[in-house]
Amino acid sequence: NAGVTQTPKFQVLKTGQSMTLQCAQDMNHNSMYWYRQDPGMGLRLIYYSASEGTTDKGEVPNGYNVSRLNKREFSLRLESAAPSQTSVYFCASSEASSFRAFFGQGTRLTVV
Amino acid sequence: AQTVTQSQPEMSVQEAETVTLSCTYDTSESDYYLFWYKQPPSRQMILVIRQEAYKQQNATENRFSVNFQKAAKSFSLKISDSQLGDAAMYFCAYRATNTGNQFYFGTGTSLTVIP
């Protein structure tokens, strides 16, 4: 039982490049999330998906797109990376019964 | 929108001593969950403890306990008999039960444990 798996763990991009962060969970959770973590700012929600086929914007969605490919997978895409998107990105999923969130290991993204 | 505030960016504690991390939150909901997550240098987010708002009894997990004051919207974490492995960033989080699916996080408290 792997839990929440994120790839890649590290990435360096040049300004203007695009990339997709992948996330998959094997716990049959309905809800999935993408957060970014910046020093002194905690975790801020980028997008979330309450169930397969639905996505909603969070606090900081600008510059990002998401796809809930199926119940297991929820990807985050940066179409044209900017230095302000340098951050650590976390994918998470949540179960309905206990409401707790399970997190992936994070992706450290640097945009130069 | 719900907000979660952690007013202590950094805290330190002597090994074997007790430390309390503060958290306040703002909500108009009556039914919700509160959490403390630990993030060690490995970056992994680990659930430390969870409290349901409808429960008056404070949650405990071994050396970790909370002081939940619903009327004051306060949710502090007490770590007893602190160990070197407790050194980490600690995040307080909130999630409403009936409205929305989002988790709201505080800005974190960095805990140092002094040998």
Tab-separated table of C-alpha atoms in Angstrom:
chain	number	residue	atom	x	y	z
A	1	ASN	CA	0.000	0.000	0.000
A	2	ALA	CA	1.936	3.014	-1.303
A	3	GLY	CA	-0.474	5.765	-0.174
A	4	VAL	CA	0.063	8.976	-2.183
A	5	THR	CA	2.827	8.921	-4.779
A	6	GLN	CA	4.167	12.083	-6.387
A	7	THR	CA	6.609	12.383	-9.232
A	8	PRO	CA	9.124	13.855	-9.692
A	9	LYS	CA	10.706	14.617	-6.312
A	10	PHE	CA	12.933	17.368	-7.686
A	11	GLN	CA	12.770	19.477	-10.832
A	12	VAL	CA	14.547	22.495	-12.244
A	13	LEU	CA	12.819	24.427	-15.008
A	14	LYS	CA	13.743	27.429	-17.064
A	15	THR	CA	11.324	30.337	-17.168
A	16	GLY	CA	8.676	29.675	-19.770
A	17	GLN	CA	9.021	25.898	-19.801
A	18	SER	CA	6.060	23.673	-19.037
A	19	MET	CA	5.773	20.569	-16.942
A	20	THR	CA	3.248	18.282	-15.272
A	21	LEU	CA	3.465	17.017	-11.717
A	22	GLN	CA	1.928	13.615	-11.341
A	23	CYS	CA	0.058	12.322	-8.315
A	24	ALA	CA	-1.617	8.981	-7.683
A	25	GLN	CA	-3.267	7.481	-4.611
A	26	ASP	CA	-4.211	3.882	-4.011
A	27	MET	CA	-6.549	4.400	-1.052
A	28	ASN	CA	-9.760	4.863	-3.067
A	29	HIS	CA	-10.177	8.420	-1.779
A	30	ASN	CA	-12.628	10.742	-3.464
A	31	SER	CA	-10.933	14.035	-2.596
A	32	MET	CA	-7.521	15.072	-3.863
A	33	TYR	CA	-5.559	18.305	-3.470
A	34	TRP	CA	-2.550	20.233	-4.676
A	35	TYR	CA	-0.778	22.563	-2.245
A	36	ARG	CA	2.298	24.693	-2.476
A	37	GLN	CA	4.525	25.347	0.506
A	38	ASP	CA	6.590	28.500	0.762
A	39	PRO	CA	8.673	29.682	3.743
A	40	GLY	CA	6.577	31.574	6.266
A	41	MET	CA	3.352	30.955	4.356
A	42	GLY	CA	2.399	27.442	5.299
A	43	LEU	CA	0.533	25.295	2.787
A	44	ARG	CA	-1.695	27.098	0.341
A	45	LEU	CA	-4.281	25.305	-1.738
A	46	ILE	CA	-3.836	25.543	-5.493
A	47	TYR	CA	-6.642	23.269	-6.738
A	48	TYR	CA	-8.678	20.453	-5.357
A	49	SER	CA	-10.972	17.746	-6.661
A	50	ALA	CA	-13.872	16.603	-4.525
A	51	SER	CA	-14.540	13.622	-6.755
A	52	GLU	CA	-13.640	12.137	-10.112
A	53	GLY	CA	-14.615	14.546	-12.857
A	54	THR	CA	-14.702	17.698	-10.719
A	55	THR	CA	-12.045	20.279	-9.956
A	56	ASP	CA	-12.177	23.591	-8.126
A	57	LYS	CA	-9.821	26.492	-7.612
A	58	GLY	CA	-8.182	27.033	-4.288
A	59	GLU	CA	-6.429	30.057	-2.868
A	60	VAL	CA	-3.612	30.402	-5.431
A	61	PRO	CA	-4.705	28.864	-8.791
A	62	ASN	CA	-3.168	31.381	-11.201
A	63	GLY	CA	-0.572	29.872	-13.502
A	64	TYR	CA	-1.710	26.291	-12.896
A	65	ASN	CA	-4.105	23.786	-14.400
A	66	VAL	CA	-5.202	20.413	-13.115
A	67	SER	CA	-6.677	17.209	-14.437
A	68	ARG	CA	-8.485	14.554	-12.445
A	69	LEU	CA	-7.732	11.742	-14.863
A	70	ASN	CA	-9.575	9.099	-12.851
A	71	LYS	CA	-10.233	8.410	-9.210
A	72	ARG	CA	-6.581	7.574	-8.552
A	73	GLU	CA	-4.762	10.331	-10.424
A	74	PHE	CA	-4.683	14.101	-10.108
A	75	SER	CA	-2.067	16.011	-12.088
A	76	LEU	CA	-0.884	19.617	-11.836
A	77	ARG	CA	0.387	21.426	-14.907
A	78	LEU	CA	2.484	24.555	-15.183
A	79	GLU	CA	2.021	25.850	-18.716
A	80	SER	CA	4.679	28.569	-18.620
A	81	ALA	CA	6.782	28.388	-15.500
A	82	ALA	CA	7.752	31.578	-13.681
A	83	PRO	CA	10.305	32.125	-10.879
A	84	SER	CA	7.392	32.897	-8.530
A	85	GLN	CA	6.360	29.259	-8.906
A	86	THR	CA	9.540	28.073	-7.223
A	87	SER	CA	8.154	26.139	-4.295
A	88	VAL	CA	7.577	22.740	-2.758
A	89	TYR	CA	4.417	21.133	-4.095
A	90	PHE	CA	2.373	18.587	-2.210
A	91	CYS	CA	-0.363	16.338	-3.427
A	92	ALA	CA	-2.803	15.006	-0.847
A	93	SER	CA	-5.893	12.865	-0.687
A	94	SER	CA	-8.591	12.602	1.915
A	95	GLU	CA	-10.953	9.953	3.167
A	96	ALA	CA	-14.543	10.742	3.986
A	97	SER	CA	-14.778	8.839	7.255
A	98	SER	CA	-11.997	10.470	9.245
A	99	PHE	CA	-11.448	13.605	7.201
A	100	ARG	CA	-7.696	13.300	7.592
A	101	ALA	CA	-5.396	14.145	4.690
A	102	PHE	CA	-2.656	11.854	3.421
A	103	PHE	CA	0.274	13.545	1.723
A	104	GLY	CA	2.767	12.647	-0.944
A	105	GLN	CA	6.466	13.241	-0.381
A	106	GLY	CA	6.461	16.581	-2.143
A	107	THR	CA	8.154	17.969	-5.238
A	108	ARG	CA	10.797	20.645	-4.907
A	109	LEU	CA	10.495	22.792	-8.014
A	110	THR	CA	12.968	25.510	-8.916
A	111	VAL	CA	12.302	27.878	-11.796
A	112	VAL	CA	15.347	29.784	-12.995
B	1	ALA	CA	-13.063	32.142	4.450
B	2	GLN	CA	-11.631	30.126	7.253
B	3	THR	CA	-8.264	31.174	8.617
B	4	VAL	CA	-5.803	29.358	10.813
B	5	THR	CA	-3.227	31.338	12.768
B	6	GLN	CA	-0.043	30.099	14.354
B	7	SER	CA	1.540	33.039	16.122
B	8	GLN	CA	4.801	31.323	17.067
B	9	PRO	CA	7.095	30.989	14.040
B	10	GLU	CA	9.776	29.319	16.179
B	11	MET	CA	9.845	27.543	19.515
B	12	SER	CA	12.509	25.651	21.418
B	13	VAL	CA	12.382	23.149	24.242
B	14	GLN	CA	14.889	21.255	26.327
B	15	GLU	CA	14.903	17.533	25.824
B	16	ALA	CA	12.518	15.806	28.289
B	17	GLU	CA	10.651	19.057	28.959
B	18	THR	CA	7.142	20.064	27.876
B	19	VAL	CA	6.271	22.571	25.180
B	20	THR	CA	2.974	23.986	23.956
B	21	LEU	CA	2.366	25.194	20.418
B	22	SER	CA	-0.494	27.625	19.850
B	23	CYS	CA	-3.134	27.707	17.140
B	24	THR	CA	-6.261	29.774	16.685
B	25	TYR	CA	-8.800	29.575	13.909
B	26	ASP	CA	-11.733	31.494	12.600
B	27	THR	CA	-14.898	29.828	11.384
B	28	SER	CA	-18.651	30.203	11.424
B	29	GLU	CA	-19.142	26.449	11.183
B	30	SER	CA	-20.185	24.390	14.179
B	31	ASP	CA	-18.958	21.033	12.936
B	32	TYR	CA	-15.354	20.621	11.879
B	33	TYR	CA	-12.079	18.820	12.445
B	34	LEU	CA	-8.777	20.180	13.652
B	35	PHE	CA	-5.397	18.604	13.063
B	36	TRP	CA	-1.739	18.935	13.949
B	37	TYR	CA	0.701	17.768	11.301
B	38	LYS	CA	4.437	17.330	11.782
B	39	GLN	CA	6.928	17.950	8.983
B	40	PRO	CA	10.456	16.748	9.755
B	41	PRO	CA	13.406	17.634	7.516
B	42	SER	CA	12.436	14.711	5.280
B	43	ARG	CA	9.523	16.912	4.139
B	44	GLN	CA	6.965	14.185	4.778
B	45	MET	CA	3.711	15.446	6.347
B	46	ILE	CA	2.783	13.244	9.297
B	47	LEU	CA	-0.500	13.424	11.186
B	48	VAL	CA	0.181	13.920	14.882
B	49	ILE	CA	-3.295	14.280	16.337
B	50	ARG	CA	-6.885	15.018	15.336
B	51	GLN	CA	-9.812	16.570	17.188
B	52	GLU	CA	-13.478	16.503	16.253
B	53	ALA	CA	-15.212	19.745	17.203
B	54	TYR	CA	-18.260	17.996	18.586
B	55	LYS	CA	-16.158	16.141	21.146
B	56	GLN	CA	-15.557	18.005	24.385
B	57	GLN	CA	-12.802	15.653	25.474
B	58	ASN	CA	-9.338	16.695	24.382
B	59	ALA	CA	-7.560	14.256	22.085
B	60	THR	CA	-4.371	12.545	23.224
B	61	GLU	CA	-1.825	10.396	21.401
B	62	ASN	CA	0.933	9.143	23.678
B	63	ARG	CA	3.109	12.200	24.493
B	64	PHE	CA	0.955	14.517	22.386
B	65	SER	CA	-2.226	16.129	23.629
B	66	VAL	CA	-4.363	19.094	22.680
B	67	ASN	CA	-6.186	21.807	24.562
B	68	PHE	CA	-9.300	22.446	22.495
B	69	GLN	CA	-11.271	25.530	23.478
B	70	LYS	CA	-14.186	25.706	21.045
B	71	ALA	CA	-15.643	28.985	22.261
B	72	ALA	CA	-12.252	30.662	22.076
B	73	LYS	CA	-11.457	28.921	18.760
B	74	SER	CA	-8.157	27.782	20.160
B	75	PHE	CA	-6.378	24.485	19.526
B	76	SER	CA	-2.967	24.153	21.161
B	77	LEU	CA	-0.635	21.158	21.009
B	78	LYS	CA	1.262	20.006	24.076
B	79	ILE	CA	4.297	17.798	23.646
B	80	SER	CA	5.417	16.133	26.870
B	81	ASP	CA	8.821	14.568	27.527
B	82	SER	CA	10.192	16.146	24.357
B	83	GLN	CA	12.561	14.032	22.303
B	84	LEU	CA	15.151	14.947	19.695
B	85	GLY	CA	12.942	13.335	17.069
B	86	ASP	CA	10.197	15.840	17.818
B	87	ALA	CA	12.237	18.580	16.133
B	88	ALA	CA	10.215	19.567	13.075
B	89	MET	CA	7.827	22.097	11.603
B	90	TYR	CA	4.345	21.739	13.043
B	91	PHE	CA	1.240	22.799	11.161
B	92	CYS	CA	-2.220	23.322	12.547
B	93	ALA	CA	-5.051	22.586	10.104
B	94	TYR	CA	-8.819	22.931	9.909
B	95	ARG	CA	-11.464	21.245	7.812
B	96	ALA	CA	-15.210	21.798	7.922
B	97	THR	CA	-17.333	18.675	8.036
B	98	ASN	CA	-20.282	19.718	5.951
B	99	THR	CA	-19.188	22.530	3.669
B	100	GLY	CA	-16.412	22.218	1.119
B	101	ASN	CA	-13.510	19.812	1.093
B	102	GLN	CA	-10.593	22.098	1.714
B	103	PHE	CA	-8.057	21.857	4.479
B	104	TYR	CA	-6.805	25.212	5.757
B	105	PHE	CA	-3.333	25.339	7.207
B	106	GLY	CA	-1.516	27.718	9.490
B	107	THR	CA	1.914	29.088	8.648
B	108	GLY	CA	3.692	26.618	10.897
B	109	THR	CA	5.854	26.594	14.016
B	110	SER	CA	9.438	25.397	13.796
B	111	LEU	CA	10.292	23.402	16.924
B	112	THR	CA	13.879	22.934	18.027
B	113	VAL	CA	14.711	20.379	20.698
B	114	ILE	CA	17.833	21.193	22.684
B	115	PRO	CA	19.800	18.197	23.999
